[in-house]
Every structure is written in C-alpha cells, then in structure tokens.
Amino acid sequence: MRFAPVWNLHAFFRIYGLTFSLLPCALTAVFLWYFLSDRLHSLYLNEIRQTLTIQGQFLDTWISYRQRDIQRLAEVKEVVGMDLDATDRSFRQFLAVMPEFRGLGLIDANGRTVVDTVTTPGLYLGDRAYFRAAEQGKSYISDVLVGRATGTSLIIFASPVMSGDGAFRGVIFAPVSLDMIEEIIRPRIQFEGRTLLLDKSRKLISGAQRMGPGAANGMPHPASHSIRTDGESFTYKGLDGEEIVAVALPLDTLGWVLVGEVKAEAMRKAVRPVLGWVLAAGGVSFLLALPLLFRMARQVESVVMPLARHARGVAGGNYSQPPPEVRLDKSPLELRVLAEAYETMRAKILSDMNLLETLALTDDLTRLPNRRCLMEEGLRLLEISARAGNPCSCMIIDVDHFKDVNDRLGHAMGDQVLAALATVFRESLRGADLLGRLGGEEFLVICTNTDAADALHLADRLRQNLRGITSGPLADLNITVSIGVATLTAPVEDAPALFDRLILTADMAMYQAKTSGRDKVVLANCDPRQSTCNDFII
C-alpha cells in the first residue's frame, strides 16, 4: 500500500520550491559553490558519452547496412550471370539512390575489373585483401586504403559473387570516402568539442582536420598509450599544449575507437558563469528567489512534461504518434541533451518497429506477403468487396511434385524455384490482386471484383505462363501447378468465418486438381458457406 502522495512535476516544484526557498540564501550559495562545479563537469562528460554512444551506434549500424546492401547486390541475377551491360545499368541505378558510395565495381574471377562506374575497367585488383577474402566466400570491410584509380583515402565494402552451385564468379566492391565517415561522426559536443575516429592501432582515421596545426590522417593520437575505452574520462596534453578532457568508446567495427574531446579550459569557462550566477542569487531576497524558482520550474516542465506524455504513448504502443513539441530556445543545456537523446531514441524505435512490422508480414524467401499478412489483408479485401456488392475469388496454388525437386536438386535449388515462381505469379496477376505464400509450396491469391469465369481465366493464364519459361531456375524443370478456385458472390455477414470457408473451399478444389492428374485448374462450383463441396468444374 502506498501512503506517500504522488505529485506531478508542477506540484512538486511549487511545494518544494516554497519549502526550500525559506532556507538561508547564504547556506545555499556556499553549498552550490563547492558542489555545482563537479556536478556540471559530470554532466558535460555524460553529454560526450551520450553523443559518442549515439554516433557509435549509428556508425556501426550504417556500416552493417551498407555491407548488407553490397551482399544483396552480389546476389542479383545480372551480376551472378556476369551480364556486364545489365550489371553496369543496375550499378548506376543503385548509385542513383545510394549516394553514400563513390562508385561500384565488379571484378571477375581473374582479379580484373570488368565493370567500374568510376574509371575504365581492366584494373588488376587480385592482390587486394578483399579479393582474397572473397575467393574464400567471405564479405570484407577494409581498413583505410588509397584508391589506385582516384588516389583518395577510401574504405572498401566487398562481397563475393557466387554462382548457384557455389562457384566463385568474382567480387563486387564499393568504395566509401572518408568524407562520408566524417559526415556521419560530425560532432555535436558543446564547448569547442570534437569527435575523432581512430583505427585499431590508435591512428587517426577521421577528424584530424580539427586536431590543430600539423595534424593529418594516419598520425597517432596524442594519448595513444593512455586511452581508456571503458567510458571513463581521461586527460592529456593536446598538440597546442592545452589540457584536454576526453572520453573514448570502442566500436564493433574493425576495432575502431570513437573519441570525444573537450578543452578543459572551455569547460571551466562554461562553469564559471553558472557559479557567478549562484553567488549573485545567494544575495537576493526571498521575494526575488521565489519567482526565479517558479520560472525555472516552467522551463523544466515545458521540456519534461511533453516528453513524459509522449513516452507514455510509446509505452502504450502508439509508436507513430507525432514527435513531442518541445521549445528549447531558452532551455538549460541538460534539457537540450535530454530532448535530443529522446528524439534520437524515438526515431530509432519507430524505424525498428517499421522494420519489424515489414519482416513480420513478408515471406523472407519470395518477398511476398506471408500467411499472417494474407489472413489480415485478405479479410479486409473480402469485406470491401462485400460492401460494394462485388464478387470475390480465391485461388490456392500448389506446385506439383515439388518434393521431387528438393530430393533431386537440393533444398537450395528448391528455394530458387519458389522465388522464381513467385516472380512469374506476380507478373501474371493484376495489380489489384493479393498474392502471397501460405507456406511450403502453396500460394494464395485473393481477387476482388472477380467472378468465377474471370478467376478461371486468370488462373489458367497463370498456369499457362509457366510453359514458356526458357531461362532461370524454372528452365528445363517442367514445373506445373495445380490451382483450386472458389468464388463468393453473396453478401457477407460474418466475414472472418466466411473468409476461412472461402480459403477452405479453394483448397478442396486444389486437391481435386491434384487427384485428377495435376497441372489443372479446378473451380469449386458451390457456395463457400456449405460445410462440404462435391461439385467441381475442371
């Protein structure tokens, strides 16, 4: 049982403000004089830690996403097939939407570039570490290199190109200039702060132009032998002889270290005005101190309370609500840091939730809607058709003898066949049709505003389109499908239950196509409301 009252921030400030404003002003001033300096010093160091944490997480995430982009590009069929013209077009389309990369190149198995968006192909790169790693089937992120074609400092992302049978075909490589890394770790530290990026040997990778006179990329950090990477602060003498306070955090990427630095004198200068204000405030009377305290309370409330309301909404699952409206033009430094950190966390949570939602509703192999998405979106389409008085048809597609494909050619080939079938189905259907993978080798199609005759025609066209394929995983396999069709024309009252019956009826029609010889389209000529269906049209 809770006996103590729970106050909101408004009541808390006023009650405690009235109480403590009556204490002797001199005692308050003396207390703050001795302890505020260390407190502010700790807050500034926390700001550096928070900034480094955010920058480090963003840099690690950015690098992992870019490496994933290159890996996915290495799996594109034009690249795997070494279609150089198509690969060059794909590369340039990719660079048009991914300006982070300075270019893209494809190296053949002999170590020479055959496609290069930056310079003329034919450059020998077989001696590069990333080429040797790719020969072993490994992706690679290089240390800082000097590009042979451009002469600039670069970081190379590389991924092997492997054929369907696992043979090495070549390497995709994509350079990223240090200017891009510089942009990512652009400092947001107050009081003449700066952010530096060091490699595993504690040499400067990025940020050297802010180190001072004589600094250059590749030089050791002035505190190379005393850097602490446990998040605790350390001090050293900078190149100009000034005392520097720094915090270093390790990155997950290649053993790099992110260092945030602030001049000790700049921090002391930031503290002195605050201490002077405290001493001046100690000399004013109670009538002047009380309004100032209330004014401070309003400033804190204007930042904390909107954040608290927004956080309560996030805790309740409302991730897409608009960001909190916080005015920071006159807010203290700590509240600015709090608001900025909260906005960063809010954006990351929203991005992660959107990604999780996409992954939860998409089949990873075929990139089609998965069973969960089909059940939710299909029911919605059925209800829309019912309200408009339009028929709605359902198709269950099952790949014939798919187990034989897995047994003869392996599950990897079976996966390629399913992905290729999904492409054929998508191209054969209309834009308004909902296509997805139920599981295994079964696919589901929901066709709104489609009667039985149109659904039969659409299903047969889909079946016939498989016969004309002469390239890709489906070539020479003679893949056929059995399709069951069911149509609902009457108004819908209990949509969820009737949607399940519609799918079940189409499933019975599909099994009828299986038992009657496969490679057929069968229509369930009955109302899906019936518990059984014995009338099928082949």
Coordinates of C-alpha atoms in Angstrom, one line a residue:
M1 CA 0.0 0.0 0.0
R2 CA 1.3 3.5 -0.9
F3 CA 1.0 6.1 1.8
A4 CA 3.2 8.9 0.3
P5 CA 1.4 11.3 -2.1
V6 CA 2.4 11.0 -5.7
W7 CA 2.8 14.5 -7.1
N8 CA 3.1 15.7 -10.7
L9 CA 6.0 17.8 -11.7
H10 CA 4.0 21.0 -11.4
A11 CA 3.0 20.4 -7.7
F12 CA 6.5 19.0 -6.9
F13 CA 8.2 22.2 -8.0
R14 CA 5.9 24.5 -6.2
I15 CA 5.7 22.7 -2.9
Y16 CA 9.4 22.0 -2.6
G17 CA 10.2 25.4 -4.0
L18 CA 8.2 27.2 -1.3
T19 CA 9.9 25.0 1.4
F20 CA 13.5 25.3 0.3
S21 CA 13.3 28.9 -0.6
L22 CA 13.0 29.7 3.1
L23 CA 16.4 28.3 3.8
P24 CA 19.2 30.8 4.3
C25 CA 20.3 32.0 0.9
A26 CA 23.9 32.2 2.1
L27 CA 24.0 28.5 3.0
T28 CA 22.5 27.6 -0.4
A29 CA 25.1 29.7 -2.2
V30 CA 28.0 28.2 -0.3
F31 CA 26.7 24.6 -0.9
L32 CA 26.3 25.2 -4.6
W33 CA 29.7 26.9 -4.9
Y34 CA 31.5 23.8 -3.7
F35 CA 29.5 21.1 -5.4
L36 CA 28.0 22.6 -8.6
S37 CA 31.3 22.7 -10.4
D38 CA 31.9 18.9 -10.1
R39 CA 28.2 18.2 -11.0
L40 CA 28.3 20.3 -14.2
H41 CA 31.6 18.7 -15.1
S42 CA 30.0 15.3 -14.8
L43 CA 27.0 16.4 -16.9
Y44 CA 29.2 17.6 -19.6
L45 CA 31.1 14.3 -19.6
N46 CA 27.8 12.5 -19.8
E47 CA 26.9 14.6 -22.8
I48 CA 30.1 13.4 -24.5
R49 CA 29.3 9.8 -23.6
Q50 CA 25.8 10.1 -24.9
T51 CA 26.9 11.7 -28.1
L52 CA 29.6 9.1 -28.7
T53 CA 27.1 6.3 -27.9
I54 CA 24.7 7.7 -30.5
Q55 CA 27.4 8.3 -33.1
G56 CA 28.9 4.9 -32.5
Q57 CA 25.6 3.1 -32.8
F58 CA 24.8 5.0 -35.9
L59 CA 28.2 4.4 -37.5
D60 CA 28.1 0.6 -36.6
T61 CA 24.6 0.3 -38.0
W62 CA 25.4 2.4 -41.1
I63 CA 28.4 0.2 -41.9
S64 CA 26.4 -3.1 -41.3
Y65 CA 23.6 -1.8 -43.5
R66 CA 26.0 -0.8 -46.3
Q67 CA 27.7 -4.2 -46.2
R68 CA 24.3 -5.8 -46.4
D69 CA 23.4 -3.7 -49.4
I70 CA 26.6 -4.9 -51.2
Q71 CA 25.8 -8.5 -50.3
R72 CA 22.3 -8.3 -51.7
L73 CA 23.6 -6.6 -54.8
A74 CA 26.0 -9.6 -55.3
E75 CA 23.0 -11.9 -55.4
V76 CA 21.3 -10.0 -58.3
K77 CA 20.9 -12.4 -61.3
E78 CA 22.6 -10.0 -63.7
V79 CA 25.7 -9.9 -61.5
V80 CA 25.8 -13.6 -60.9
G81 CA 25.4 -14.3 -64.6
M82 CA 28.2 -11.8 -65.4
D83 CA 25.9 -9.8 -67.8
L84 CA 28.2 -6.8 -67.9
D85 CA 25.8 -4.3 -69.6
A86 CA 22.9 -5.2 -67.4
T87 CA 25.2 -5.1 -64.4
D88 CA 26.5 -1.7 -65.3
R89 CA 22.9 -0.4 -65.6
S90 CA 22.0 -2.0 -62.2
F91 CA 25.1 -0.4 -60.6
R92 CA 24.2 3.1 -61.8
Q93 CA 20.6 2.7 -60.8
F94 CA 21.8 1.6 -57.4
L95 CA 24.2 4.6 -57.0
A96 CA 21.4 7.0 -58.0
V97 CA 19.6 6.1 -54.8
M98 CA 22.7 5.3 -52.6
P99 CA 25.0 8.3 -52.9
E100 CA 27.0 7.1 -49.9
F101 CA 29.1 5.0 -52.3
R102 CA 31.6 6.7 -54.5
G103 CA 31.1 4.0 -57.1
L104 CA 30.6 0.3 -57.8
G105 CA 32.9 -2.2 -59.4
L106 CA 32.8 -5.9 -60.5
I107 CA 36.0 -7.9 -60.5
D108 CA 36.0 -11.2 -62.4
A109 CA 37.5 -14.4 -61.0
N110 CA 40.9 -13.5 -62.6
G111 CA 41.2 -10.3 -60.5
R112 CA 40.5 -7.7 -63.1
T113 CA 37.6 -5.2 -63.1
V114 CA 35.0 -5.8 -65.8
V115 CA 32.5 -3.2 -64.6
D116 CA 33.6 0.1 -63.0
T117 CA 31.4 3.2 -62.6
V118 CA 34.3 5.4 -61.7
T119 CA 37.1 4.5 -64.1
T120 CA 37.8 2.3 -67.1
P121 CA 37.5 -1.4 -66.4
G122 CA 40.6 -3.6 -66.7
L123 CA 42.4 -2.6 -63.5
Y124 CA 44.1 -5.6 -61.7
L125 CA 42.9 -5.9 -58.1
G126 CA 43.6 -9.5 -57.5
D127 CA 46.2 -8.7 -54.9
R128 CA 43.8 -6.8 -52.7
A129 CA 42.9 -8.3 -49.3
Y130 CA 39.2 -8.0 -50.1
F131 CA 39.6 -10.1 -53.3
R132 CA 41.4 -12.8 -51.4
A133 CA 38.7 -12.9 -48.8
A134 CA 36.0 -13.1 -51.5
E135 CA 37.8 -16.1 -53.0
Q136 CA 37.1 -17.8 -49.7
G137 CA 33.4 -16.8 -49.9
K138 CA 33.8 -14.0 -47.2
S139 CA 32.5 -10.5 -47.2
Y140 CA 35.0 -7.8 -46.3
I141 CA 35.3 -4.3 -44.9
S142 CA 38.8 -2.9 -45.5
D143 CA 40.9 -0.6 -43.4
V144 CA 41.7 2.8 -44.9
L145 CA 43.2 2.4 -48.4
V146 CA 44.3 4.7 -51.1
G147 CA 42.4 4.1 -54.3
R148 CA 44.5 3.2 -57.2
A149 CA 42.1 4.9 -59.6
T150 CA 41.3 8.1 -57.6
G151 CA 44.3 8.4 -55.2
T152 CA 41.9 9.3 -52.4
S153 CA 41.5 7.7 -49.0
L154 CA 38.8 5.1 -49.0
I155 CA 37.1 2.3 -47.1
I156 CA 36.1 -0.7 -49.3
F157 CA 33.0 -2.8 -48.9
A158 CA 33.3 -6.0 -50.8
S159 CA 31.2 -9.2 -51.2
P160 CA 31.8 -12.4 -53.2
V161 CA 29.7 -13.2 -56.3
M162 CA 28.9 -16.9 -56.2
S163 CA 27.0 -19.0 -58.8
G164 CA 24.1 -21.1 -57.8
D165 CA 26.3 -24.1 -57.4
G166 CA 28.7 -22.2 -55.0
A167 CA 31.4 -21.5 -57.6
F168 CA 33.4 -18.2 -57.2
R169 CA 32.5 -15.8 -60.1
G170 CA 34.0 -12.6 -58.9
V171 CA 33.8 -9.7 -56.4
I172 CA 31.6 -6.6 -56.0
F173 CA 33.4 -3.8 -54.4
A174 CA 32.2 -0.3 -53.4
P175 CA 34.4 2.5 -52.0
V176 CA 33.3 5.0 -49.4
S177 CA 35.4 8.1 -48.9
L178 CA 36.5 9.2 -45.5
D179 CA 34.4 12.4 -46.2
M180 CA 31.3 10.3 -45.7
I181 CA 32.6 8.9 -42.4
E182 CA 33.4 12.5 -41.4
E183 CA 29.8 13.4 -42.1
I184 CA 28.5 10.6 -40.0
I185 CA 30.5 11.5 -36.9
R186 CA 30.0 15.2 -37.3
P187 CA 30.4 16.4 -33.7
R188 CA 27.6 17.7 -31.6
I189 CA 29.6 18.2 -28.5
Q190 CA 29.3 21.7 -26.9
F191 CA 32.2 23.9 -25.7
E192 CA 34.6 23.5 -28.6
G193 CA 34.2 19.7 -28.6
R194 CA 35.3 17.5 -31.4
T195 CA 34.9 13.8 -32.4
L196 CA 37.8 11.7 -33.7
L197 CA 37.8 8.2 -35.1
L198 CA 40.8 6.0 -34.5
D199 CA 41.7 2.7 -36.1
K200 CA 42.8 -0.3 -34.1
S201 CA 46.4 0.9 -33.9
R202 CA 45.1 4.2 -32.5
K203 CA 45.9 6.2 -35.6
L204 CA 43.5 8.9 -36.8
I205 CA 41.0 7.8 -39.5
S206 CA 38.7 10.8 -39.4
G207 CA 38.6 14.2 -37.6
A208 CA 42.3 15.1 -38.0
Q209 CA 41.5 18.4 -39.6
R210 CA 40.1 19.5 -36.2
M211 CA 43.1 18.4 -34.2
G212 CA 45.0 21.5 -34.7
P213 CA 48.1 22.7 -36.7
G214 CA 50.2 19.9 -38.2
A215 CA 47.6 17.2 -37.8
A216 CA 47.0 14.7 -40.6
N217 CA 45.1 11.5 -41.2
G218 CA 47.2 8.5 -40.2
M219 CA 49.1 10.1 -37.3
P220 CA 48.9 8.5 -33.8
H221 CA 46.5 10.1 -31.4
P222 CA 48.4 12.3 -28.8
A223 CA 47.1 10.0 -26.0
S224 CA 47.6 6.7 -27.9
H225 CA 49.2 4.9 -25.0
S226 CA 46.8 6.1 -22.3
I227 CA 43.4 5.9 -24.0
R228 CA 40.7 4.3 -21.9
T229 CA 37.8 2.6 -23.7
D230 CA 35.7 1.9 -20.7
G231 CA 33.7 5.1 -20.9
E232 CA 35.6 6.9 -18.1
S233 CA 37.3 10.2 -18.8
F234 CA 41.0 10.8 -19.2
T235 CA 43.1 13.9 -19.7
Y236 CA 46.2 14.6 -21.8
K237 CA 48.1 17.5 -23.4
G238 CA 46.9 18.4 -26.9
L239 CA 49.2 19.4 -29.8
D240 CA 48.9 23.0 -28.8
G241 CA 49.8 22.2 -25.2
E242 CA 46.3 22.7 -23.8
E243 CA 44.8 20.3 -21.3
I244 CA 42.1 18.1 -23.0
V245 CA 39.4 16.1 -21.3
A246 CA 38.3 13.1 -23.4
V247 CA 36.1 10.0 -23.3
A248 CA 36.6 7.1 -25.7
L249 CA 34.2 4.3 -26.6
P250 CA 35.1 1.2 -28.7
L251 CA 33.1 0.4 -31.9
D252 CA 32.1 -3.0 -33.1
T253 CA 33.6 -2.2 -36.5
L254 CA 37.2 -3.4 -37.1
G255 CA 38.4 -2.5 -33.6
W256 CA 38.0 1.2 -34.2
V257 CA 37.6 3.7 -31.3
L258 CA 35.5 6.9 -31.2
V259 CA 37.0 9.7 -29.1
G260 CA 35.1 12.8 -27.9
E261 CA 37.3 15.7 -26.7
V262 CA 36.7 19.0 -25.0
K263 CA 39.2 21.5 -23.8
A264 CA 39.4 21.6 -20.1
E265 CA 39.5 25.4 -20.1
A266 CA 36.4 25.6 -22.3
M267 CA 34.6 23.5 -19.7
R268 CA 35.8 25.7 -16.9
K269 CA 34.7 28.8 -18.7
A270 CA 31.2 27.2 -19.1
V271 CA 31.0 26.6 -15.4
R272 CA 32.2 30.0 -14.2
P273 CA 29.2 32.0 -15.3
V274 CA 26.9 29.5 -13.6
L275 CA 28.9 29.7 -10.4
G276 CA 28.8 33.5 -10.6
W277 CA 25.1 33.4 -11.1
V278 CA 24.8 31.2 -8.0
L279 CA 26.8 33.6 -5.9
A280 CA 24.7 36.5 -7.1
A281 CA 21.4 34.6 -6.4
G282 CA 22.6 34.0 -2.9
G283 CA 22.5 37.7 -2.2
V284 CA 18.9 38.3 -3.3
S285 CA 15.9 38.2 -1.0
F286 CA 13.3 35.6 -0.7
L287 CA 10.8 37.6 -2.8
L288 CA 13.2 37.6 -5.7
A289 CA 14.3 34.0 -5.3
L290 CA 10.8 32.6 -5.4
P291 CA 9.8 34.0 -8.8
L292 CA 13.1 32.8 -10.3
L293 CA 12.5 29.3 -9.0
F294 CA 9.0 29.2 -10.5
R295 CA 10.3 30.4 -13.8
M296 CA 12.9 27.6 -13.8
A297 CA 10.1 25.2 -13.0
R298 CA 8.2 26.3 -16.0
Q299 CA 11.2 25.8 -18.2
V300 CA 11.8 22.3 -17.0
E301 CA 8.1 21.4 -17.3
S302 CA 7.9 22.7 -20.8
V303 CA 10.5 20.1 -21.8
V304 CA 10.0 17.2 -19.4
M305 CA 6.2 17.0 -19.4
P306 CA 5.8 16.8 -23.2
L307 CA 8.4 14.1 -23.2
A308 CA 6.7 12.3 -20.4
R309 CA 3.3 12.4 -22.2
H310 CA 4.9 11.2 -25.4
A311 CA 6.8 8.4 -23.6
R312 CA 3.5 7.3 -22.0
G313 CA 2.0 7.0 -25.5
V314 CA 5.0 5.0 -26.7
A315 CA 4.7 2.7 -23.7
G316 CA 1.1 2.1 -24.7
G317 CA 2.1 1.0 -28.2
N318 CA 1.5 4.3 -30.1
Y319 CA 4.9 4.4 -31.9
S320 CA 3.7 6.5 -34.9
Q321 CA 2.5 9.5 -32.9
P322 CA 3.9 12.9 -33.8
P323 CA 7.1 13.9 -32.0
P324 CA 6.6 15.9 -28.9
E325 CA 6.6 19.7 -29.3
V326 CA 9.4 21.0 -27.1
R327 CA 10.7 24.5 -27.1
L328 CA 14.4 24.5 -26.4
D329 CA 15.3 28.1 -27.3
K330 CA 15.6 29.1 -23.6
S331 CA 16.1 25.7 -22.0
P332 CA 19.1 24.6 -20.0
L333 CA 21.8 22.5 -21.6
E334 CA 20.8 19.3 -19.8
L335 CA 17.2 19.6 -21.1
R336 CA 18.6 20.1 -24.6
V337 CA 20.6 16.9 -24.2
L338 CA 17.6 15.1 -22.9
A339 CA 15.4 16.3 -25.7
E340 CA 17.9 15.4 -28.4
A341 CA 18.6 12.0 -26.9
Y342 CA 14.9 11.3 -26.6
E343 CA 14.3 12.3 -30.3
T344 CA 17.1 10.0 -31.4
M345 CA 15.7 7.1 -29.4
R346 CA 12.2 7.9 -30.7
A347 CA 13.3 7.8 -34.3
K348 CA 15.2 4.6 -33.8
I349 CA 12.3 2.9 -32.1
L350 CA 10.0 4.0 -34.9
S351 CA 12.4 2.7 -37.6
D352 CA 12.9 -0.6 -35.8
M353 CA 9.2 -1.1 -35.3
N354 CA 8.6 -0.4 -39.0
L355 CA 11.3 -2.9 -39.9
L356 CA 9.9 -5.5 -37.6
E357 CA 6.4 -5.0 -39.0
T358 CA 7.7 -5.4 -42.5
L359 CA 9.6 -8.6 -41.5
A360 CA 6.6 -9.9 -39.7
L361 CA 4.3 -9.6 -42.7
T362 CA 6.8 -10.6 -45.5
D363 CA 8.0 -14.1 -46.5
D364 CA 11.8 -13.9 -46.5
L365 CA 12.3 -16.3 -49.4
T366 CA 9.8 -15.0 -52.0
R367 CA 9.4 -11.4 -50.7
L368 CA 5.7 -11.9 -50.9
P369 CA 3.2 -11.3 -48.1
N370 CA 3.3 -14.2 -45.6
R371 CA 0.4 -16.2 -44.1
R372 CA -0.2 -13.6 -41.4
C373 CA -0.4 -10.7 -43.9
L374 CA -2.6 -12.8 -46.2
M375 CA -5.1 -13.5 -43.5
E376 CA -5.3 -9.9 -42.4
E377 CA -5.2 -8.2 -45.8
G378 CA -7.4 -10.8 -47.5
L379 CA -10.2 -10.4 -44.9
R380 CA -10.1 -6.7 -45.4
L381 CA -10.4 -7.1 -49.2
L382 CA -13.3 -9.5 -48.8
E383 CA -15.1 -7.0 -46.6
I384 CA -14.6 -4.2 -49.1
S385 CA -15.9 -6.4 -51.9
A386 CA -18.9 -7.4 -49.8
R387 CA -19.8 -3.8 -49.0
A388 CA -19.6 -2.9 -52.7
G389 CA -21.7 -5.9 -53.7
N390 CA -18.9 -7.3 -55.9
P391 CA -17.8 -10.9 -56.2
C392 CA -14.5 -12.0 -54.6
S393 CA -12.5 -15.1 -55.7
C394 CA -9.8 -17.0 -54.0
M395 CA -7.1 -19.2 -55.7
I396 CA -4.9 -21.8 -53.9
I397 CA -1.8 -22.7 -56.0
D398 CA 0.2 -25.8 -55.2
V399 CA 3.4 -26.7 -57.0
D400 CA 3.2 -30.2 -58.4
H401 CA 5.9 -32.8 -57.4
F402 CA 7.8 -30.1 -55.5
K403 CA 9.2 -32.7 -53.2
D404 CA 11.0 -34.4 -56.1
V405 CA 12.7 -31.1 -56.9
N406 CA 14.1 -30.9 -53.4
D407 CA 15.1 -34.5 -53.4
R408 CA 16.8 -34.4 -56.8
L409 CA 18.3 -30.9 -56.8
G410 CA 18.5 -30.0 -53.2
H411 CA 16.7 -27.5 -51.0
A412 CA 18.7 -24.6 -52.2
M413 CA 17.5 -25.2 -55.7
G414 CA 14.0 -25.6 -54.4
D415 CA 14.2 -22.2 -52.8
Q416 CA 15.3 -20.7 -56.1
V417 CA 12.4 -22.4 -57.8
L418 CA 9.9 -21.0 -55.3
A419 CA 11.4 -17.5 -55.7
A420 CA 11.2 -17.7 -59.5
L421 CA 7.6 -19.0 -59.3
A422 CA 6.7 -16.0 -57.1
T423 CA 8.0 -13.7 -59.8
V424 CA 6.0 -15.5 -62.6
F425 CA 2.9 -15.4 -60.5
R426 CA 3.3 -11.7 -59.7
E427 CA 3.8 -10.8 -63.4
S428 CA 0.8 -12.9 -64.4
L429 CA -1.7 -11.3 -62.0
R430 CA -3.3 -7.9 -61.9
G431 CA -2.1 -5.1 -59.8
A432 CA -5.2 -5.2 -57.5
D433 CA -4.8 -9.0 -56.8
L434 CA -3.3 -10.0 -53.5
L435 CA -0.6 -12.7 -53.9
G436 CA 1.2 -14.3 -51.0
R437 CA 2.9 -17.5 -49.8
L438 CA 0.8 -19.7 -47.4
G439 CA 3.8 -21.9 -46.6
G440 CA 5.8 -24.6 -48.2
E441 CA 5.0 -24.8 -51.9
E442 CA 1.5 -23.3 -51.5
F443 CA 0.5 -19.8 -52.7
L444 CA -2.8 -17.9 -52.1
V445 CA -4.4 -15.3 -54.4
I446 CA -7.3 -13.0 -53.5
C447 CA -9.0 -11.4 -56.5
T448 CA -11.6 -8.7 -55.7
N449 CA -14.3 -7.7 -58.1
T450 CA -13.7 -11.1 -59.9
D451 CA -16.4 -13.6 -60.7
A452 CA -15.9 -17.3 -61.3
A453 CA -15.3 -17.1 -65.0
D454 CA -12.7 -14.3 -64.7
A455 CA -11.0 -16.2 -61.9
L456 CA -10.8 -19.4 -64.0
H457 CA -9.4 -17.4 -66.9
L458 CA -6.8 -15.7 -64.7
A459 CA -5.8 -19.0 -63.1
D460 CA -5.4 -20.7 -66.4
R461 CA -3.3 -17.9 -67.7
L462 CA -1.1 -18.2 -64.7
R463 CA -0.7 -21.9 -65.3
Q464 CA 0.0 -21.5 -69.0
N465 CA 2.7 -18.8 -68.4
L466 CA 4.9 -21.4 -66.7
R467 CA 5.2 -23.3 -70.0
G468 CA 7.0 -20.5 -71.9
I469 CA 9.9 -20.1 -69.5
T470 CA 13.3 -20.8 -71.1
S471 CA 15.7 -19.3 -68.6
G472 CA 16.4 -19.1 -64.9
P473 CA 15.8 -21.8 -62.3
L474 CA 12.5 -22.9 -63.9
A475 CA 14.0 -23.7 -67.3
D476 CA 14.0 -27.4 -68.3
L477 CA 12.3 -28.4 -65.0
N478 CA 8.8 -28.6 -66.5
I479 CA 7.3 -27.1 -63.3
T480 CA 3.5 -27.3 -63.3
V481 CA 0.9 -26.2 -60.7
S482 CA -2.5 -27.3 -59.6
I483 CA -4.9 -24.4 -58.8
G484 CA -8.1 -24.5 -56.9
V485 CA -10.6 -21.6 -57.3
A486 CA -13.6 -20.6 -55.2
T487 CA -15.8 -17.6 -55.6
L488 CA -18.1 -15.7 -53.2
T489 CA -20.9 -13.7 -54.7
A490 CA -23.5 -13.3 -51.9
P491 CA -23.3 -10.5 -49.2
V492 CA -21.0 -11.2 -46.3
E493 CA -22.3 -11.1 -42.8
D494 CA -19.7 -13.0 -40.7
A495 CA -16.7 -12.0 -42.8
P496 CA -13.9 -13.8 -40.7
A497 CA -15.6 -17.1 -40.7
L498 CA -16.7 -16.9 -44.3
F499 CA -13.1 -15.9 -45.3
D500 CA -11.8 -19.1 -43.8
R501 CA -14.6 -21.1 -45.6
L502 CA -13.6 -19.4 -48.9
I503 CA -10.0 -20.5 -48.5
L504 CA -11.0 -24.0 -47.4
T505 CA -13.3 -24.4 -50.5
A506 CA -10.5 -23.3 -52.8
D507 CA -8.2 -25.7 -51.0
M508 CA -10.7 -28.6 -51.7
A509 CA -10.8 -27.6 -55.3
M510 CA -7.0 -27.6 -55.4
Y511 CA -6.9 -31.1 -54.0
Q512 CA -9.4 -32.1 -56.6
A513 CA -7.0 -30.8 -59.3
K514 CA -4.2 -32.9 -57.7
T515 CA -6.2 -36.1 -57.7
S516 CA -7.4 -35.6 -61.2
G517 CA -3.9 -35.6 -62.7
R518 CA -2.3 -32.3 -61.7
D519 CA -1.4 -29.3 -63.9
K520 CA -5.1 -28.3 -63.9
V521 CA -7.4 -25.5 -62.7
V522 CA -10.5 -26.7 -60.8
L523 CA -13.4 -24.4 -59.8
A524 CA -15.4 -25.3 -56.7
N525 CA -18.9 -24.8 -58.1
C526 CA -20.6 -24.4 -54.7
D527 CA -21.3 -21.7 -52.1
P528 CA -18.3 -21.4 -49.6
R529 CA -20.9 -21.3 -46.8
Q530 CA -21.6 -25.0 -47.3
S531 CA -19.7 -27.4 -45.0
T532 CA -18.7 -29.6 -47.9
C533 CA -18.4 -29.2 -51.6
N534 CA -18.9 -32.1 -54.2
D535 CA -19.4 -30.1 -57.4
F536 CA -16.1 -29.2 -59.1
I537 CA -15.5 -28.0 -62.6
I538 CA -12.2 -28.9 -64.3

